[in-house]
mmCIF file with all atom_site columns, C-alpha atoms in Angstrom:
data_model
loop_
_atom_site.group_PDB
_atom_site.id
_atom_site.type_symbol
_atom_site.label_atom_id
_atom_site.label_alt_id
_atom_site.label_comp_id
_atom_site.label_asym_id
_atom_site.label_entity_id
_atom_site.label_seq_id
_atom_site.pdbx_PDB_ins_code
_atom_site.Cartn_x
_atom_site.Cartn_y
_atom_site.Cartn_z
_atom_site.occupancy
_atom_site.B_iso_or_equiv
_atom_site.pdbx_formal_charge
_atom_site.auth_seq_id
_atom_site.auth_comp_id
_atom_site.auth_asym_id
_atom_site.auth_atom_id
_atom_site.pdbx_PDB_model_num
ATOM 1  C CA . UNK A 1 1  ? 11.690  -3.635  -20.762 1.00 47.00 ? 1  UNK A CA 1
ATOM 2  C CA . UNK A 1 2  ? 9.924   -3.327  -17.602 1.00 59.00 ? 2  UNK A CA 1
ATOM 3  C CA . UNK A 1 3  ? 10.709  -5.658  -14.612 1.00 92.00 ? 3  UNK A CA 1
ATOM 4  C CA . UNK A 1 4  ? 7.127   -5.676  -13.411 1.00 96.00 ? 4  UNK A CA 1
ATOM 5  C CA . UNK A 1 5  ? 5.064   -8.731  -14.159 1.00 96.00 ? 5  UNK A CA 1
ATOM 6  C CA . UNK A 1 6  ? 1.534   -9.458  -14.222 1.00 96.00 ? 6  UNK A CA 1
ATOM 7  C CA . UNK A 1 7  ? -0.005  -11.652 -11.288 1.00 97.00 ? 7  UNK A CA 1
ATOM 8  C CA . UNK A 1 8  ? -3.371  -12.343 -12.784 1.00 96.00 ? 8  UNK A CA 1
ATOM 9  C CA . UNK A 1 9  ? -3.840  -15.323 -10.370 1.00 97.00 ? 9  UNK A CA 1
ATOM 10 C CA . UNK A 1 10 ? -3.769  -12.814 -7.528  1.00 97.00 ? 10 UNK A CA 1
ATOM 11 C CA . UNK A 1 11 ? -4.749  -9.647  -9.110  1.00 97.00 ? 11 UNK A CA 1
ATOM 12 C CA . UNK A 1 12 ? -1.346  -8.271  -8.655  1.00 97.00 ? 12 UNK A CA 1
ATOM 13 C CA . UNK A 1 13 ? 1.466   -6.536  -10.575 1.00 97.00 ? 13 UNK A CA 1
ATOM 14 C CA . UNK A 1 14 ? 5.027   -7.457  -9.036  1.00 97.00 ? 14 UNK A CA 1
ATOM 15 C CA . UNK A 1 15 ? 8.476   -6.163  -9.282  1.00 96.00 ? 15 UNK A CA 1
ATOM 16 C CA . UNK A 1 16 ? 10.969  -8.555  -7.362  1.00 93.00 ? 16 UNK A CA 1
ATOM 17 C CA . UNK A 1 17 ? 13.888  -6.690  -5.642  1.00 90.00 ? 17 UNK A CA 1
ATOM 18 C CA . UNK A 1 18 ? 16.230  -8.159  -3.303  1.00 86.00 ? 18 UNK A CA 1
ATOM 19 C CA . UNK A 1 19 ? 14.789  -8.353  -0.075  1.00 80.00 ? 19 UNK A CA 1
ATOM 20 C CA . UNK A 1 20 ? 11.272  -9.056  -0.887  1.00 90.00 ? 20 UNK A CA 1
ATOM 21 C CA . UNK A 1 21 ? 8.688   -8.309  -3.901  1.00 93.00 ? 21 UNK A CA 1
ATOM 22 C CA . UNK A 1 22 ? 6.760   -5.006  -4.262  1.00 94.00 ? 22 UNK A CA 1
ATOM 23 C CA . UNK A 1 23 ? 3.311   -5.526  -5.385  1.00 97.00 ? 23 UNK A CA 1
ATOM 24 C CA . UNK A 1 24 ? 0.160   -3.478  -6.461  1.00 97.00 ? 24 UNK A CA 1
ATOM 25 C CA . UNK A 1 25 ? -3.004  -5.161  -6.206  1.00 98.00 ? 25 UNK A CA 1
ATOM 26 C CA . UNK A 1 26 ? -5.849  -4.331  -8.951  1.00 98.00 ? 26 UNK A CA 1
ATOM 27 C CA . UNK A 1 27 ? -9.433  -4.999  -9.841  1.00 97.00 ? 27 UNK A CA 1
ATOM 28 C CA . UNK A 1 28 ? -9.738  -5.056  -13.550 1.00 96.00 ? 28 UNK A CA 1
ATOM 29 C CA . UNK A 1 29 ? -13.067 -3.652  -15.268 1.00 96.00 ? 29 UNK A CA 1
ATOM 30 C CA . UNK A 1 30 ? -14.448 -3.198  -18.863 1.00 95.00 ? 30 UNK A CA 1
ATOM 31 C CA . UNK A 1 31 ? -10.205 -2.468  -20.157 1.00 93.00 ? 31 UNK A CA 1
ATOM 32 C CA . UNK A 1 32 ? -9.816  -0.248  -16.580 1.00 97.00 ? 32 UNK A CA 1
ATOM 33 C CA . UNK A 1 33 ? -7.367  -1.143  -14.458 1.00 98.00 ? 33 UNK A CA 1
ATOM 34 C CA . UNK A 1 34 ? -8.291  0.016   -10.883 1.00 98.00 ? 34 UNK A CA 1
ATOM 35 C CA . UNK A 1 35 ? -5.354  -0.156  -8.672  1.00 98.00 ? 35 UNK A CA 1
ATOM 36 C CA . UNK A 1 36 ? -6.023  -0.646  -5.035  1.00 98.00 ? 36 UNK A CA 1
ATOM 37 C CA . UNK A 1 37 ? -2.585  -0.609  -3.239  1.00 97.00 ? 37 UNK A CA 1
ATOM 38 C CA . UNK A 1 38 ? 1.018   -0.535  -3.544  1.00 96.00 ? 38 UNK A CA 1
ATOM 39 C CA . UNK A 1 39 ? 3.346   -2.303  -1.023  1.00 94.00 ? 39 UNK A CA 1
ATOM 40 C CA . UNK A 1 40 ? 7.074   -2.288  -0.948  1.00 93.00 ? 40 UNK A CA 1
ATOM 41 C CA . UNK A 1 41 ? 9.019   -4.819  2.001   1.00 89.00 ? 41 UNK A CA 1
ATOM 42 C CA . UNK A 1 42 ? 9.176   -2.641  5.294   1.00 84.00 ? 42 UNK A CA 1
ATOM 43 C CA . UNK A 1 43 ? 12.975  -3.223  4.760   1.00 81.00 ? 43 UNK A CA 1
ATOM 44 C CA . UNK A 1 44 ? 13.762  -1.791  1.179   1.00 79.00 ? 44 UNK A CA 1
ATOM 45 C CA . UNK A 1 45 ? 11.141  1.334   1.676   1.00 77.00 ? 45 UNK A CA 1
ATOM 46 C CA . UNK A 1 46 ? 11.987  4.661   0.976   1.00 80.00 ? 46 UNK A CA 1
ATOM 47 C CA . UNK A 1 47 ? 14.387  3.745   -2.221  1.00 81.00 ? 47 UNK A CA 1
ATOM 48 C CA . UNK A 1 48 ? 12.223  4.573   -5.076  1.00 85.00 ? 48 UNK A CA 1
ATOM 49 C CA . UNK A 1 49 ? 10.923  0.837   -5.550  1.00 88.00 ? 49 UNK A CA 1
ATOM 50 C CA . UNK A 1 50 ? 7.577   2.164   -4.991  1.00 93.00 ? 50 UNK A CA 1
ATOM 51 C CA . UNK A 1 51 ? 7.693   4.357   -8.172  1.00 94.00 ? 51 UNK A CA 1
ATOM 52 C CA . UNK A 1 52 ? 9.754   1.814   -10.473 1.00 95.00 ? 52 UNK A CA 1
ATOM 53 C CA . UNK A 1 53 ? 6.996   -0.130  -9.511  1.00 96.00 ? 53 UNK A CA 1
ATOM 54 C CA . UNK A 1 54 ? 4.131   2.015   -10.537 1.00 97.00 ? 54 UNK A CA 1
ATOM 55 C CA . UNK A 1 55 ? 6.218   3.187   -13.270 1.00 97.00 ? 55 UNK A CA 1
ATOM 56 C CA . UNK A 1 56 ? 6.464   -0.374  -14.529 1.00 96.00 ? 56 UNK A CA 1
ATOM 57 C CA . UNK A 1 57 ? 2.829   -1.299  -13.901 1.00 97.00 ? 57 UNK A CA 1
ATOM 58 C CA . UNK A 1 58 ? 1.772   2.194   -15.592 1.00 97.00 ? 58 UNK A CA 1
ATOM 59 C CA . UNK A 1 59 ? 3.845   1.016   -18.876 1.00 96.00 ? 59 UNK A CA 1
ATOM 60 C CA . UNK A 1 60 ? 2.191   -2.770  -19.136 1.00 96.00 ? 60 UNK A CA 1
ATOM 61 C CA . UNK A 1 61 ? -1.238  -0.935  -18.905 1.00 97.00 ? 61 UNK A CA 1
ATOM 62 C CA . UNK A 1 62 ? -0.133  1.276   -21.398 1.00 97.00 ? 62 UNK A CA 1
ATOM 63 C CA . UNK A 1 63 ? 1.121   -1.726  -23.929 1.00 96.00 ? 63 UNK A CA 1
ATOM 64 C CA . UNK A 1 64 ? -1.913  -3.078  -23.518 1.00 96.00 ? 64 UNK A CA 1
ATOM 65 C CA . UNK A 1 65 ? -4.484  -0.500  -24.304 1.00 96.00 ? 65 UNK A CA 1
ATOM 66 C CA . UNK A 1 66 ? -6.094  0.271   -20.649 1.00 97.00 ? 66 UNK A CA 1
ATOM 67 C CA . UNK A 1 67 ? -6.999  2.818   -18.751 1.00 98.00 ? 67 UNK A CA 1
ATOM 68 C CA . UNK A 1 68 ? -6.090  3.336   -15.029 1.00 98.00 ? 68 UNK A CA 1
ATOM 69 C CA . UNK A 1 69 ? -7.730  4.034   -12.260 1.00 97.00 ? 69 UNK A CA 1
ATOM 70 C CA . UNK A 1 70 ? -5.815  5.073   -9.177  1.00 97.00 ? 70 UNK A CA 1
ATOM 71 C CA . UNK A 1 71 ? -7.493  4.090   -5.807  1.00 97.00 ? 71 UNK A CA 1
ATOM 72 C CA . UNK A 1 72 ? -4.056  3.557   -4.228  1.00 96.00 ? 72 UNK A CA 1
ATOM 73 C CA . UNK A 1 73 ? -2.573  7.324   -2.852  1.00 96.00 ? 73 UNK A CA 1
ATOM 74 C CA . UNK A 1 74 ? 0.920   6.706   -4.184  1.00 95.00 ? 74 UNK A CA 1
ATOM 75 C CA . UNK A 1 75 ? -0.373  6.030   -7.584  1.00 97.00 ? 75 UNK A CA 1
ATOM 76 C CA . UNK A 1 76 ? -2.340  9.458   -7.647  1.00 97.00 ? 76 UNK A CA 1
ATOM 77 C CA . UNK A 1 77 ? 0.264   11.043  -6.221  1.00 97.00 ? 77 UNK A CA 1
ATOM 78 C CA . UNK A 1 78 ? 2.889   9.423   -8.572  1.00 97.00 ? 78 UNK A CA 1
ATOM 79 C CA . UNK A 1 79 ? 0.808   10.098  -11.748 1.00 97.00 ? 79 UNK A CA 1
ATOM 80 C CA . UNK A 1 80 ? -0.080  13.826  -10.546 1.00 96.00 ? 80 UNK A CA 1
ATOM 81 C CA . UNK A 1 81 ? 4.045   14.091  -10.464 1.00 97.00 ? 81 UNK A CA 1
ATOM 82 C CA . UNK A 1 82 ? 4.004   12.533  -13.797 1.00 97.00 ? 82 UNK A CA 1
ATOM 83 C CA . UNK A 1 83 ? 1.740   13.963  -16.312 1.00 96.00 ? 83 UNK A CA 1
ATOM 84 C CA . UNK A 1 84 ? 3.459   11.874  -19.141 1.00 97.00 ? 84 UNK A CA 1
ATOM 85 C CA . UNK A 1 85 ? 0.494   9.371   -17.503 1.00 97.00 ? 85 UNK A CA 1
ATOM 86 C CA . UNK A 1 86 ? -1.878  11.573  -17.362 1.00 95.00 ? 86 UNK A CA 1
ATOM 87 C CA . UNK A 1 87 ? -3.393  9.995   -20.900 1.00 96.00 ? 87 UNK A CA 1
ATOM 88 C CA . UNK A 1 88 ? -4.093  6.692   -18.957 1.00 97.00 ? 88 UNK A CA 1
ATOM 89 C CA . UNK A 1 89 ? -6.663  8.235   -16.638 1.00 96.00 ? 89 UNK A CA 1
ATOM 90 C CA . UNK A 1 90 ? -10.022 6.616   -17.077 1.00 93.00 ? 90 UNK A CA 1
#
């Protein structure tokens, strides 16, 4: 089970890590999930809670029968590095 949560008051999925909480913000569209951007704490970047959290949020869509559509670099570049997600594409 994924640690990643859905924010629906902010538009946000979230993964809380000590020292902060990574979030990816998201406009959601007709069952597509367009995510926006990814943010990690300045002081826990560059340990791979980026991708757990894209991993994570990639998994709830996935549960729940969406489509994705990545706005956000990382998750493009993340899902190109990943084809196991390439079925989520919209």
């Amino acid at each position: 089970m994924t640690a990643v949560r859905d924010n629906a008051a902010l538009h946000r999925f979230e993964l809380d890590l000590e020292g902060g909480t990574a979030f990816a913000t998201y406009r959601l569209s007709d069952g597509v999930v367009s995510i926006m951007h990814t943010q990690v704490p300045r002081d826990i970047n560059g340990k791979g809670h980026g991708s757990e959290l894209v991993r994570g949020t990639l998994d709830l869509v996935r549960a729940r029968g969406q489509k994705v559509r990545p706005m956000c670099g990382f998750v493009a570049f993340f899902m190109r590095q990943h084809p196991e997600y390439g079925d989520l594409l919209a």
